[in-house]
C-alpha atoms as a PDB file:
ATOM      1  CA  MET A   1      12.545  -7.003  15.173  1.00  0.00           C
ATOM      2  CA  THR A   2      15.047  -5.003  14.124  1.00  0.00           C
ATOM      3  CA  ALA A   3      16.306  -3.757  11.048  1.00  0.00           C
ATOM      4  CA  SER A   4      19.414  -5.501  11.295  1.00  0.00           C
ATOM      5  CA  SER A   5      17.545  -8.836  11.228  1.00  0.00           C
ATOM      6  CA  SER A   6      17.912 -11.327   8.274  1.00  0.00           C
ATOM      7  CA  ASP A   7      14.343 -12.797   8.521  1.00  0.00           C
ATOM      8  CA  PRO A   8      11.791 -11.442   5.919  1.00  0.00           C
ATOM      9  CA  LEU A   9       9.168  -9.285   7.430  1.00  0.00           C
ATOM     10  CA  GLY A  10       5.479 -10.200   7.134  1.00  0.00           C
ATOM     11  CA  VAL A  11       3.079  -7.382   5.945  1.00  0.00           C
ATOM     12  CA  LEU A  12       1.865  -7.124   9.681  1.00  0.00           C
ATOM     13  CA  GLN A  13       5.223  -6.955  10.921  1.00  0.00           C
ATOM     14  CA  ILE A  14       6.021  -4.308   8.595  1.00  0.00           C
ATOM     15  CA  LEU A  15       3.271  -2.215   9.732  1.00  0.00           C
ATOM     16  CA  TRP A  16       4.223  -2.620  13.120  1.00  0.00           C
ATOM     17  CA  GLU A  17       7.761  -1.812  12.484  1.00  0.00           C
ATOM     18  CA  ALA A  18       6.519   1.402  10.912  1.00  0.00           C
ATOM     19  CA  LEU A  19       4.262   2.373  13.326  1.00  0.00           C
ATOM     20  CA  GLN A  20       7.182   2.260  15.756  1.00  0.00           C
ATOM     21  CA  LEU A  21       9.592   4.016  13.680  1.00  0.00           C
ATOM     22  CA  PRO A  22       8.081   7.625  14.361  1.00  0.00           C
ATOM     23  CA  ALA A  23       8.942   7.399  17.677  1.00  0.00           C
ATOM     24  CA  LYS A  24      12.498   6.341  17.282  1.00  0.00           C
ATOM     25  CA  ALA A  25      13.042   9.513  14.782  1.00  0.00           C
ATOM     26  CA  GLY A  26      13.541  11.346  18.194  1.00  0.00           C
ATOM     27  CA  ALA A  27      13.317  15.525  18.134  1.00  0.00           C
ATOM     28  CA  PHE A  28      12.670  15.260  14.238  1.00  0.00           C
ATOM     29  CA  PHE A  29       9.502  13.759  14.357  1.00  0.00           C
ATOM     30  CA  LEU A  30       7.393  16.308  16.114  1.00  0.00           C
ATOM     31  CA  PRO A  31       8.450  19.249  13.717  1.00  0.00           C
ATOM     32  CA  LEU A  32       7.573  16.757  10.502  1.00  0.00           C
ATOM     33  CA  LEU A  33       4.410  16.176  12.019  1.00  0.00           C
ATOM     34  CA  LEU A  34       3.327  19.688  12.752  1.00  0.00           C
ATOM     35  CA  LEU A  35       4.682  20.586   9.355  1.00  0.00           C
ATOM     36  CA  HIS A  36       2.524  17.879   7.573  1.00  0.00           C
ATOM     37  CA  LEU A  37      -0.513  18.809   9.491  1.00  0.00           C
ATOM     38  CA  LEU A  38       0.019  22.545   8.579  1.00  0.00           C
ATOM     39  CA  SER A  39       0.487  21.755   4.951  1.00  0.00           C
ATOM     40  CA  TYR A  40      -2.592  19.587   4.578  1.00  0.00           C
ATOM     41  CA  SER A  41      -4.630  22.413   6.642  1.00  0.00           C
ATOM     42  CA  PHE A  42      -3.549  24.532   4.204  1.00  0.00           C
ATOM     43  CA  LEU A  43      -5.060  22.543   1.667  1.00  0.00           C
ATOM     44  CA  SER A  44      -8.019  21.771   3.560  1.00  0.00           C
ATOM     45  CA  LEU A  45      -8.955  25.450   3.954  1.00  0.00           C
ATOM     46  CA  SER A  46      -8.305  26.158   0.611  1.00  0.00           C
ATOM     47  CA  ALA A  47     -10.498  23.562  -0.689  1.00  0.00           C
ATOM     48  CA  TYR A  48     -13.098  25.002   2.060  1.00  0.00           C
ATOM     49  CA  CYS A  49     -13.110  28.453   0.512  1.00  0.00           C
ATOM     50  CA  ILE A  50     -14.017  26.946  -3.047  1.00  0.00           C
ATOM     51  CA  ALA A  51     -16.381  24.712  -2.127  1.00  0.00           C
ATOM     52  CA  PRO A  52     -19.156  27.275  -2.297  1.00  0.00           C
ATOM     53  CA  LEU A  53     -18.422  28.419  -5.716  1.00  0.00           C
ATOM     54  CA  VAL A  54     -18.027  24.993  -7.299  1.00  0.00           C
ATOM     55  CA  LEU A  55     -21.339  24.429  -5.815  1.00  0.00           C
ATOM     56  CA  ASP A  56     -22.562  27.509  -7.095  1.00  0.00           C
ATOM     57  CA  VAL A  57     -21.572  26.817 -10.541  1.00  0.00           C
ATOM     58  CA  VAL A  58     -23.352  23.072 -10.311  1.00  0.00           C
ATOM     59  CA  ALA A  59     -26.188  25.374  -9.185  1.00  0.00           C
ATOM     60  CA  LYS A  60     -26.118  27.701 -12.254  1.00  0.00           C
ATOM     61  CA  LEU A  61     -25.353  24.761 -14.722  1.00  0.00           C
ATOM     62  CA  SER A  62     -28.360  22.757 -13.441  1.00  0.00           C
ATOM     63  CA  PRO A  63     -31.193  24.613 -15.268  1.00  0.00           C
ATOM     64  CA  LEU A  64     -28.922  24.167 -18.710  1.00  0.00           C
ATOM     65  CA  PHE A  65     -30.072  20.468 -18.393  1.00  0.00           C
ATOM     66  CA  LYS A  66     -33.482  20.830 -17.741  1.00  0.00           C
ATOM     67  CA  SER A  67     -36.374  21.203 -20.102  1.00  0.00           C
ATOM     68  CA  PRO A  68     -37.390  23.465 -20.902  1.00  0.00           C
ATOM     69  CA  LEU A  69     -34.299  25.511 -21.098  1.00  0.00           C
ATOM     70  CA  PRO A  70     -34.168  28.968 -19.383  1.00  0.00           C
ATOM     71  CA  LEU A  71     -35.152  31.927 -21.635  1.00  0.00           C
ATOM     72  CA  LEU A  72     -32.592  32.924 -24.496  1.00  0.00           C
ATOM     73  CA  PRO A  73     -31.869  36.677 -22.825  1.00  0.00           C
ATOM     74  CA  SER A  74     -30.579  35.014 -19.466  1.00  0.00           C
ATOM     75  CA  LEU A  75     -28.395  32.909 -20.627  1.00  0.00           C
ATOM     76  CA  PRO A  76     -25.441  35.472 -21.449  1.00  0.00           C
ATOM     77  CA  SER A  77     -25.873  36.765 -18.196  1.00  0.00           C
ATOM     78  CA  LEU A  78     -25.683  32.765 -16.767  1.00  0.00           C
ATOM     79  CA  PHE A  79     -22.650  32.268 -18.891  1.00  0.00           C
ATOM     80  CA  ARG A  80     -21.023  35.318 -17.600  1.00  0.00           C
ATOM     81  CA  ASP A  81     -21.612  34.645 -13.993  1.00  0.00           C
ATOM     82  CA  ILE A  82     -20.037  30.844 -14.541  1.00  0.00           C
ATOM     83  CA  GLU A  83     -17.306  31.978 -16.033  1.00  0.00           C
ATOM     84  CA  SER A  84     -16.800  34.326 -13.140  1.00  0.00           C
ATOM     85  CA  ASP A  85     -16.627  31.899 -10.748  1.00  0.00           C
ATOM     86  CA  LEU A  86     -14.606  29.221 -12.745  1.00  0.00           C
ATOM     87  CA  ARG A  87     -11.911  31.827 -12.961  1.00  0.00           C
ATOM     88  CA  ILE A  88     -12.161  32.150  -9.093  1.00  0.00           C
ATOM     89  CA  ILE A  89     -11.982  28.737  -8.455  1.00  0.00           C
ATOM     90  CA  ALA A  90      -8.958  28.300 -11.329  1.00  0.00           C
ATOM     91  CA  ARG A  91      -6.750  31.120  -9.436  1.00  0.00           C
ATOM     92  CA  VAL A  92      -7.514  29.850  -5.629  1.00  0.00           C
ATOM     93  CA  ALA A  93      -7.227  26.246  -6.690  1.00  0.00           C
ATOM     94  CA  SER A  94      -3.771  26.456  -8.760  1.00  0.00           C
ATOM     95  CA  LEU A  95      -2.192  28.574  -6.134  1.00  0.00           C
ATOM     96  CA  ALA A  96      -3.121  26.029  -3.708  1.00  0.00           C
ATOM     97  CA  ALA A  97      -2.071  23.063  -5.446  1.00  0.00           C
ATOM     98  CA  LEU A  98       1.276  24.970  -6.415  1.00  0.00           C
ATOM     99  CA  VAL A  99       1.801  25.652  -3.137  1.00  0.00           C
ATOM    100  CA  PHE A 100       0.604  22.028  -1.552  1.00  0.00           C
ATOM    101  CA  PHE A 101       3.021  20.269  -4.257  1.00  0.00           C
ATOM    102  CA  PHE A 102       6.149  22.570  -2.726  1.00  0.00           C
ATOM    103  CA  ALA A 103       5.512  22.027   0.419  1.00  0.00           C
ATOM    104  CA  SER A 104       4.834  18.321   0.142  1.00  0.00           C
ATOM    105  CA  LEU A 105       7.949  17.404  -1.965  1.00  0.00           C
ATOM    106  CA  PHE A 106      10.287  18.853   0.688  1.00  0.00           C
ATOM    107  CA  LEU A 107       8.642  17.407   3.374  1.00  0.00           C
ATOM    108  CA  LEU A 108       8.432  14.004   1.730  1.00  0.00           C
ATOM    109  CA  VAL A 109      12.623  14.404   1.238  1.00  0.00           C
ATOM    110  CA  ALA A 110      12.841  15.748   5.040  1.00  0.00           C
ATOM    111  CA  THR A 111      10.328  12.400   6.295  1.00  0.00           C
ATOM    112  CA  PHE A 112      12.110   9.734   4.063  1.00  0.00           C
ATOM    113  CA  TYR A 113      15.776  10.654   5.056  1.00  0.00           C
ATOM    114  CA  THR A 114      14.552  10.853   8.623  1.00  0.00           C
ATOM    115  CA  PHE A 115      13.089   7.577   8.090  1.00  0.00           C
ATOM    116  CA  THR A 116      15.615   6.069   6.539  1.00  0.00           C
ATOM    117  CA  THR A 117      18.479   6.913   8.756  1.00  0.00           C
ATOM    118  CA  THR A 118      16.508   6.110  11.683  1.00  0.00           C
ATOM    119  CA  TYR A 119      15.565   2.700  10.320  1.00  0.00           C
ATOM    120  CA  VAL A 120      19.324   1.793  10.301  1.00  0.00           C
ATOM    121  CA  GLY A 121      20.331   3.370  13.519  1.00  0.00           C
ATOM    122  CA  GLN A 122      21.952   6.211  12.310  1.00  0.00           C
ATOM    123  CA  SER A 123      21.530   9.730  13.799  1.00  0.00           C
ATOM    124  CA  ILE A 124      21.606  12.915  12.078  1.00  0.00           C
ATOM    125  CA  SER A 125      21.747  16.498  13.092  1.00  0.00           C
ATOM    126  CA  LEU A 126      19.263  19.354  11.494  1.00  0.00           C
ATOM    127  CA  LYS A 127      22.420  20.437   9.410  1.00  0.00           C
ATOM    128  CA  GLN A 128      22.634  17.354   7.755  1.00  0.00           C
ATOM    129  CA  LEU A 129      19.241  17.074   6.951  1.00  0.00           C
ATOM    130  CA  LEU A 130      18.822  20.913   5.838  1.00  0.00           C
ATOM    131  CA  LEU A 131      21.776  19.524   3.023  1.00  0.00           C
ATOM    132  CA  ARG A 132      20.154  16.336   1.985  1.00  0.00           C
ATOM    133  CA  ILE A 133      17.248  18.473   1.353  1.00  0.00           C
ATOM    134  CA  SER A 134      19.019  20.909  -0.798  1.00  0.00           C
ATOM    135  CA  ARG A 135      20.800  18.299  -2.608  1.00  0.00           C
ATOM    136  CA  ARG A 136      17.685  15.503  -3.537  1.00  0.00           C
ATOM    137  CA  TRP A 137      14.995  18.262  -3.757  1.00  0.00           C
ATOM    138  CA  TYR A 138      15.335  18.550  -7.637  1.00  0.00           C
ATOM    139  CA  LYS A 139      15.979  15.113  -7.977  1.00  0.00           C
ATOM    140  CA  THR A 140      13.408  14.008  -6.058  1.00  0.00           C
ATOM    141  CA  LEU A 141      11.064  16.228  -7.772  1.00  0.00           C
ATOM    142  CA  VAL A 142      11.922  14.991 -11.402  1.00  0.00           C
ATOM    143  CA  THR A 143      11.131  11.269  -9.797  1.00  0.00           C
ATOM    144  CA  ARG A 144       7.839  12.732  -8.715  1.00  0.00           C
ATOM    145  CA  LEU A 145       7.091  14.308 -12.121  1.00  0.00           C
ATOM    146  CA  TYR A 146       7.632  10.575 -13.662  1.00  0.00           C
ATOM    147  CA  VAL A 147       5.672   9.033 -10.832  1.00  0.00           C
ATOM    148  CA  LEU A 148       2.347  11.473 -11.444  1.00  0.00           C
ATOM    149  CA  LEU A 149       3.021  11.441 -15.969  1.00  0.00           C
ATOM    150  CA  LEU A 150       2.457   7.540 -15.016  1.00  0.00           C
ATOM    151  CA  THR A 151       0.115   7.882 -12.950  1.00  0.00           C
ATOM    152  CA  LEU A 152      -2.127  10.234 -15.788  1.00  0.00           C
ATOM    153  CA  GLY A 153      -0.781   7.847 -18.222  1.00  0.00           C
ATOM    154  CA  LEU A 154      -2.560   4.770 -16.579  1.00  0.00           C
ATOM    155  CA  ALA A 155      -5.669   6.503 -15.757  1.00  0.00           C
ATOM    156  CA  LEU A 156      -6.160   7.724 -19.374  1.00  0.00           C
ATOM    157  CA  LEU A 157      -5.793   4.157 -20.523  1.00  0.00           C
ATOM    158  CA  SER A 158      -8.221   3.136 -18.139  1.00  0.00           C
ATOM    159  CA  ALA A 159     -10.529   5.372 -19.249  1.00  0.00           C
ATOM    160  CA  LEU A 160     -10.354   4.470 -23.097  1.00  0.00           C
ATOM    161  CA  ALA A 161     -10.166   0.927 -21.748  1.00  0.00           C
ATOM    162  CA  ILE A 162     -13.815   1.370 -20.134  1.00  0.00           C
ATOM    163  CA  ALA A 163     -15.236   3.595 -23.124  1.00  0.00           C
ATOM    164  CA  ALA A 164     -14.159   0.736 -25.349  1.00  0.00           C
ATOM    165  CA  LEU A 165     -15.980  -2.077 -23.694  1.00  0.00           C
ATOM    166  CA  THR A 166     -18.452   0.101 -23.206  1.00  0.00           C
ATOM    167  CA  LEU A 167     -18.579   0.971 -26.978  1.00  0.00           C
ATOM    168  CA  SER A 168     -18.646  -2.791 -27.761  1.00  0.00           C
ATOM    169  CA  SER A 169     -21.909  -3.647 -27.151  1.00  0.00           C
ATOM    170  CA  ASP A 170     -25.191  -2.279 -28.884  1.00  0.00           C
ATOM    171  CA  PRO A 171     -26.541  -0.263 -26.958  1.00  0.00           C
ATOM    172  CA  PRO A 172     -23.788   1.159 -25.620  1.00  0.00           C
ATOM    173  CA  ASN A 173     -23.416  -0.408 -21.917  1.00  0.00           C
ATOM    174  CA  LEU A 174     -20.623  -2.128 -19.232  1.00  0.00           C
ATOM    175  CA  SER A 175     -21.996  -5.416 -19.145  1.00  0.00           C
ATOM    176  CA  PRO A 176     -21.400  -6.386 -15.275  1.00  0.00           C
ATOM    177  CA  ARG A 177     -19.855  -9.985 -16.657  1.00  0.00           C
ATOM    178  CA  TYR A 178     -17.145  -7.950 -18.282  1.00  0.00           C
ATOM    179  CA  GLY A 179     -17.367  -4.615 -16.260  1.00  0.00           C
ATOM    180  CA  GLY A 180     -17.006  -6.288 -12.667  1.00  0.00           C
ATOM    181  CA  PRO A 181     -13.643  -8.086 -13.454  1.00  0.00           C
ATOM    182  CA  PHE A 182     -12.043  -5.230 -15.315  1.00  0.00           C
ATOM    183  CA  PHE A 183     -12.626  -2.892 -12.549  1.00  0.00           C
ATOM    184  CA  ILE A 184     -10.986  -5.750 -10.273  1.00  0.00           C
ATOM    185  CA  PHE A 185      -8.370  -5.829 -12.427  1.00  0.00           C
ATOM    186  CA  LEU A 186      -7.496  -1.990 -12.544  1.00  0.00           C
ATOM    187  CA  ILE A 187      -7.669  -1.968  -9.226  1.00  0.00           C
ATOM    188  CA  PHE A 188      -5.036  -4.165  -8.531  1.00  0.00           C
ATOM    189  CA  LEU A 189      -2.727  -2.908 -11.262  1.00  0.00           C
ATOM    190  CA  TYR A 190      -2.675   0.015  -9.820  1.00  0.00           C
ATOM    191  CA  LEU A 191      -1.775  -0.873  -6.221  1.00  0.00           C
ATOM    192  CA  TYR A 192       0.795  -2.958  -7.621  1.00  0.00           C
ATOM    193  CA  LEU A 193       2.256   0.351  -9.626  1.00  0.00           C
ATOM    194  CA  SER A 194       1.528   2.011  -7.042  1.00  0.00           C
ATOM    195  CA  THR A 195       3.314   0.546  -4.780  1.00  0.00           C
ATOM    196  CA  ARG A 196       6.458   0.843  -6.984  1.00  0.00           C
ATOM    197  CA  TRP A 197       5.695   4.119  -7.675  1.00  0.00           C
ATOM    198  CA  ARG A 198       6.136   5.519  -4.020  1.00  0.00           C
ATOM    199  CA  MET A 199       9.168   3.358  -3.336  1.00  0.00           C
ATOM    200  CA  SER A 200      10.571   4.793  -6.155  1.00  0.00           C
ATOM    201  CA  LEU A 201      10.426   8.113  -4.228  1.00  0.00           C
ATOM    202  CA  ALA A 202      12.240   6.618  -1.152  1.00  0.00           C
ATOM    203  CA  ILE A 203      14.694   5.404  -3.363  1.00  0.00           C
ATOM    204  CA  ALA A 204      15.069   9.203  -4.903  1.00  0.00           C
ATOM    205  CA  VAL A 205      15.839  10.003  -1.376  1.00  0.00           C
ATOM    206  CA  ALA A 206      18.063   7.598   0.034  1.00  0.00           C
ATOM    207  CA  GLU A 207      19.853   6.269  -2.782  1.00  0.00           C
ATOM    208  CA  GLU A 208      22.408   8.003  -5.419  1.00  0.00           C
ATOM    209  CA  THR A 209      19.628   7.426  -8.384  1.00  0.00           C
ATOM    210  CA  TRP A 210      16.829   9.422  -9.208  1.00  0.00           C
ATOM    211  CA  GLY A 211      14.506   9.597 -12.135  1.00  0.00           C
ATOM    212  CA  ILE A 212      14.203   6.810 -14.307  1.00  0.00           C
ATOM    213  CA  GLY A 213      17.415   5.253 -12.313  1.00  0.00           C
ATOM    214  CA  ALA A 214      14.841   5.279  -9.319  1.00  0.00           C
ATOM    215  CA  LEU A 215      11.743   3.623 -11.070  1.00  0.00           C
ATOM    216  CA  SER A 216      14.260   1.224 -12.424  1.00  0.00           C
ATOM    217  CA  MET A 217      15.825   0.637  -9.063  1.00  0.00           C
ATOM    218  CA  SER A 218      12.311   0.035  -7.756  1.00  0.00           C
ATOM    219  CA  VAL A 219      11.515  -2.634 -10.497  1.00  0.00           C
ATOM    220  CA  VAL A 220      14.469  -4.795  -9.463  1.00  0.00           C
ATOM    221  CA  LEU A 221      13.691  -4.813  -5.796  1.00  0.00           C
ATOM    222  CA  PHE A 222      10.012  -5.261  -6.242  1.00  0.00           C
ATOM    223  CA  ILE A 223      10.873  -8.408  -7.848  1.00  0.00           C
ATOM    224  CA  ASP A 224       9.791 -11.421  -4.954  1.00  0.00           C
ATOM    225  CA  ASN A 225       8.402  -8.596  -2.997  1.00  0.00           C
ATOM    226  CA  LYS A 226       5.032  -7.783  -5.103  1.00  0.00           C
ATOM    227  CA  LYS A 227       2.600 -10.126  -2.645  1.00  0.00           C
ATOM    228  CA  ARG A 228       3.916  -7.980   0.065  1.00  0.00           C
ATOM    229  CA  GLY A 229       3.965  -4.730  -1.566  1.00  0.00           C
ATOM    230  CA  THR A 230       0.426  -4.863  -3.277  1.00  0.00           C
ATOM    231  CA  LEU A 231      -0.848  -5.917  -0.035  1.00  0.00           C
ATOM    232  CA  LEU A 232       0.719  -2.919   2.068  1.00  0.00           C
ATOM    233  CA  THR A 233      -0.706  -0.512  -0.437  1.00  0.00           C
ATOM    234  CA  LEU A 234      -3.924  -2.197  -0.092  1.00  0.00           C
ATOM    235  CA  VAL A 235      -4.466  -1.389   3.687  1.00  0.00           C
ATOM    236  CA  LEU A 236      -3.003   2.123   3.396  1.00  0.00           C
ATOM    237  CA  LYS A 237      -5.138   3.019   0.391  1.00  0.00           C
ATOM    238  CA  ALA A 238      -8.471   1.518   2.392  1.00  0.00           C
ATOM    239  CA  VAL A 239      -7.393   3.475   5.148  1.00  0.00           C
ATOM    240  CA  GLN A 240      -7.250   6.582   3.113  1.00  0.00           C
ATOM    241  CA  ILE A 241     -10.487   5.775   1.659  1.00  0.00           C
ATOM    242  CA  ALA A 242     -12.313   5.225   4.958  1.00  0.00           C
ATOM    243  CA  ILE A 243     -10.965   8.891   6.115  1.00  0.00           C
ATOM    244  CA  PHE A 244     -12.684  10.697   2.847  1.00  0.00           C
ATOM    245  CA  GLY A 245     -15.800   8.095   3.016  1.00  0.00           C
ATOM    246  CA  ALA A 246     -16.209   9.013   7.085  1.00  0.00           C
ATOM    247  CA  PHE A 247     -15.679  12.885   5.732  1.00  0.00           C
ATOM    248  CA  ALA A 248     -18.285  12.576   3.281  1.00  0.00           C
ATOM    249  CA  ALA A 249     -20.802  11.089   5.053  1.00  0.00           C
ATOM    250  CA  ALA A 250     -20.106  13.589   7.670  1.00  0.00           C
ATOM    251  CA  MET A 251     -20.955  16.412   5.248  1.00  0.00           C
ATOM    252  CA  ALA A 252     -24.244  14.745   3.857  1.00  0.00           C
ATOM    253  CA  ALA A 253     -25.296  14.231   7.219  1.00  0.00           C
ATOM    254  CA  ALA A 254     -24.650  18.193   7.492  1.00  0.00           C
ATOM    255  CA  SER A 255     -26.188  19.065   4.236  1.00  0.00           C
ATOM    256  CA  ALA A 256     -29.549  16.820   5.431  1.00  0.00           C
ATOM    257  CA  GLY A 257     -30.654  19.296   7.983  1.00  0.00           C
ATOM    258  CA  PRO A 258     -30.349  22.946   8.632  1.00  0.00           C
ATOM    259  CA  PRO A 259     -26.718  24.019   7.601  1.00  0.00           C
ATOM    260  CA  PRO A 260     -24.028  24.095  10.198  1.00  0.00           C
ATOM    261  CA  PRO A 261     -22.715  27.096  11.596  1.00  0.00           C
ATOM    262  CA  PRO A 262     -19.048  27.663   9.922  1.00  0.00           C
ATOM    263  CA  GLU A 263     -17.117  26.510  13.005  1.00  0.00           C
ATOM    264  CA  ASP A 264     -18.784  22.980  12.596  1.00  0.00           C
ATOM    265  CA  GLN A 265     -17.794  22.993   8.812  1.00  0.00           C
ATOM    266  CA  LEU A 266     -14.249  23.988   9.811  1.00  0.00           C
ATOM    267  CA  LYS A 267     -13.935  21.046  12.370  1.00  0.00           C
ATOM    268  CA  MET A 268     -15.228  18.911   9.869  1.00  0.00           C
ATOM    269  CA  TRP A 269     -12.613  19.909   7.276  1.00  0.00           C
ATOM    270  CA  ALA A 270      -9.520  20.200   9.703  1.00  0.00           C
ATOM    271  CA  GLY A 271     -10.342  16.388  11.093  1.00  0.00           C
ATOM    272  CA  VAL A 272     -10.098  14.926   7.752  1.00  0.00           C
ATOM    273  CA  ALA A 273      -6.802  17.149   7.206  1.00  0.00           C
ATOM    274  CA  ALA A 274      -5.355  16.047  10.599  1.00  0.00           C
ATOM    275  CA  ALA A 275      -6.038  12.293  10.066  1.00  0.00           C
ATOM    276  CA  SER A 276      -4.784  12.622   6.337  1.00  0.00           C
ATOM    277  CA  ALA A 277      -1.532  14.413   7.115  1.00  0.00           C
ATOM    278  CA  VAL A 278      -1.046  11.816  10.123  1.00  0.00           C
ATOM    279  CA  TRP A 279      -1.949   8.697   7.975  1.00  0.00           C
ATOM    280  CA  GLU A 280       0.537   9.861   4.925  1.00  0.00           C
ATOM    281  CA  LEU A 281       3.495  10.245   7.741  1.00  0.00           C
ATOM    282  CA  TYR A 282       2.553   6.811   8.910  1.00  0.00           C
ATOM    283  CA  ALA A 283       2.660   5.463   5.390  1.00  0.00           C
ATOM    284  CA  MET A 284       5.906   7.099   4.407  1.00  0.00           C
ATOM    285  CA  ALA A 285       7.233   5.052   7.430  1.00  0.00           C
ATOM    286  CA  VAL A 286       5.640   1.799   5.483  1.00  0.00           C
ATOM    287  CA  TYR A 287       7.280   2.173   2.501  1.00  0.00           C
ATOM    288  CA  THR A 288      10.885   3.005   4.314  1.00  0.00           C
ATOM    289  CA  VAL A 289      10.438  -0.264   6.005  1.00  0.00           C
ATOM    290  CA  PHE A 290       9.392  -2.162   2.701  1.00  0.00           C
ATOM    291  CA  TYR A 291      12.096  -0.471   0.805  1.00  0.00           C
ATOM    292  CA  TYR A 292      14.609  -1.995   3.325  1.00  0.00           C
ATOM    293  CA  GLU A 293      12.980  -5.431   3.503  1.00  0.00           C
ATOM    294  CA  CYS A 294      13.053  -5.370  -0.585  1.00  0.00           C
ATOM    295  CA  ARG A 295      16.976  -4.589  -0.458  1.00  0.00           C
ATOM    296  CA  LYS A 296      17.947  -7.303   2.201  1.00  0.00           C
ATOM    297  CA  SER A 297      15.612  -9.815  -0.034  1.00  0.00           C
ATOM    298  CA  HIS A 298      18.412  -8.999  -2.829  1.00  0.00           C
ATOM    299  CA  GLY A 299      21.116  -9.553  -1.031  1.00  0.00           C
ATOM    300  CA  LEU A 300      21.824  -5.841   0.187  1.00  0.00           C
ATOM    301  CA  GLU A 301      22.552  -6.327   3.605  1.00  0.00           C
ATOM    302  CA  GLN A 302      24.110  -4.279   6.269  1.00  0.00           C
ATOM    303  CA  VAL A 303      28.023  -3.557   5.916  1.00  0.00           C
ATOM    304  CA  LYS A 304      30.535  -2.199   8.707  1.00  0.00           C
ATOM    305  CA  SER A 305      31.493   1.596   8.052  1.00  0.00           C
ATOM    306  CA  GLY A 306      34.206   2.226  10.626  1.00  0.00           C
ATOM    307  CA  ASP A 307      32.649   1.634  13.985  1.00  0.00           C
ATOM    308  CA  ALA A 308      29.136   1.612  13.014  1.00  0.00           C
ATOM    309  CA  TRP A 309      26.437  -0.703  10.925  1.00  0.00           C
ATOM    310  CA  GLY A 310      24.462   0.573   8.146  1.00  0.00           C
ATOM    311  CA  PHE A 311      22.920  -0.042   4.750  1.00  0.00           C
ATOM    312  CA  ILE A 312      24.958   0.929   1.556  1.00  0.00           C
ATOM    313  CA  TYR A 313      23.529   3.580  -0.498  1.00  0.00           C
ATOM    314  CA  THR A 314      24.448   2.867  -3.877  1.00  0.00           C
ATOM    315  CA  SER A 315      22.334   2.420  -7.430  1.00  0.00           C
ATOM    316  CA  LEU A 316      21.409  -1.167  -8.511  1.00  0.00           C
ATOM    317  CA  PRO A 317      22.661  -3.076 -10.041  1.00  0.00           C
ATOM    318  CA  SER A 318      26.258  -2.374  -8.900  1.00  0.00           C
ATOM    319  CA  ALA A 319      29.038  -4.132  -7.739  1.00  0.00           C
ATOM    320  CA  ALA A 320      29.627  -2.262  -4.865  1.00  0.00           C
ATOM    321  CA  ALA A 321      26.240  -3.201  -3.871  1.00  0.00           C
ATOM    322  CA  VAL A 322      26.779  -6.333  -3.610  1.00  0.00           C
ATOM    323  CA  VAL A 323      28.955  -6.568  -0.454  1.00  0.00           C
END
């Protein structure tokens, strides 16, 4: 099935179309893949570097929760050591997070633009790609910050709701009778909202709208597409959790015996970085296909421009968007 088909694609068909999309990207796919691998490797290496310091802080804090407490004269020295470790962790983590945030931002714009043009059968040059990045990176940044704030807001409201449910009983306890359904509700609410938020990033790259406009457009496009979008995000998140779960299990197995040599530890960190990078690239392809499926479901079909066929890029709603 091609992008010009008027038949709606199912979840498995969207996943299959997305699987073929990177190969259709041609010469741009390999550089994008290498840059994604480099970006995630940098993040993984930073985490590997601060992991011993984090474990050291945990080891230093553990005596404070035991009885009897450490001798009073040793406490100031202990607190100074903890403060020193936390300062180092904060410096390294903040620098790594900042570099990764902006690297992933430019890669997000480049990847979504490459996939969106590839999906409609348009060819682009390196100059066009760089021009699109220069024009859309700031607008995509604003959209991404909105998504980050909304995600933090959802996490805060969820934490407050869980605390309210826990404190409503005497003694404070989160009953499985209410806690189980509530957690399931939170999971599906996150999947539902996360799908719209991820699609708003594709919109910020492909359309002329951004920020609140991209978020509003994702709400409109998501109408009648909730089930497909939520199931797609469920699949993507499940595999992502499996990747980190396998990494955590490997680390736990390694720590159970003699400490593995640093080379083996680096291989495990490099493995999870590579798997995460590849899966994130595939996730962008999935949301690209889903974005166009949402457009088609709202009557935003292909229009002819000169001798070529392609999707129009306009904001919703507008008279020009419905041809």
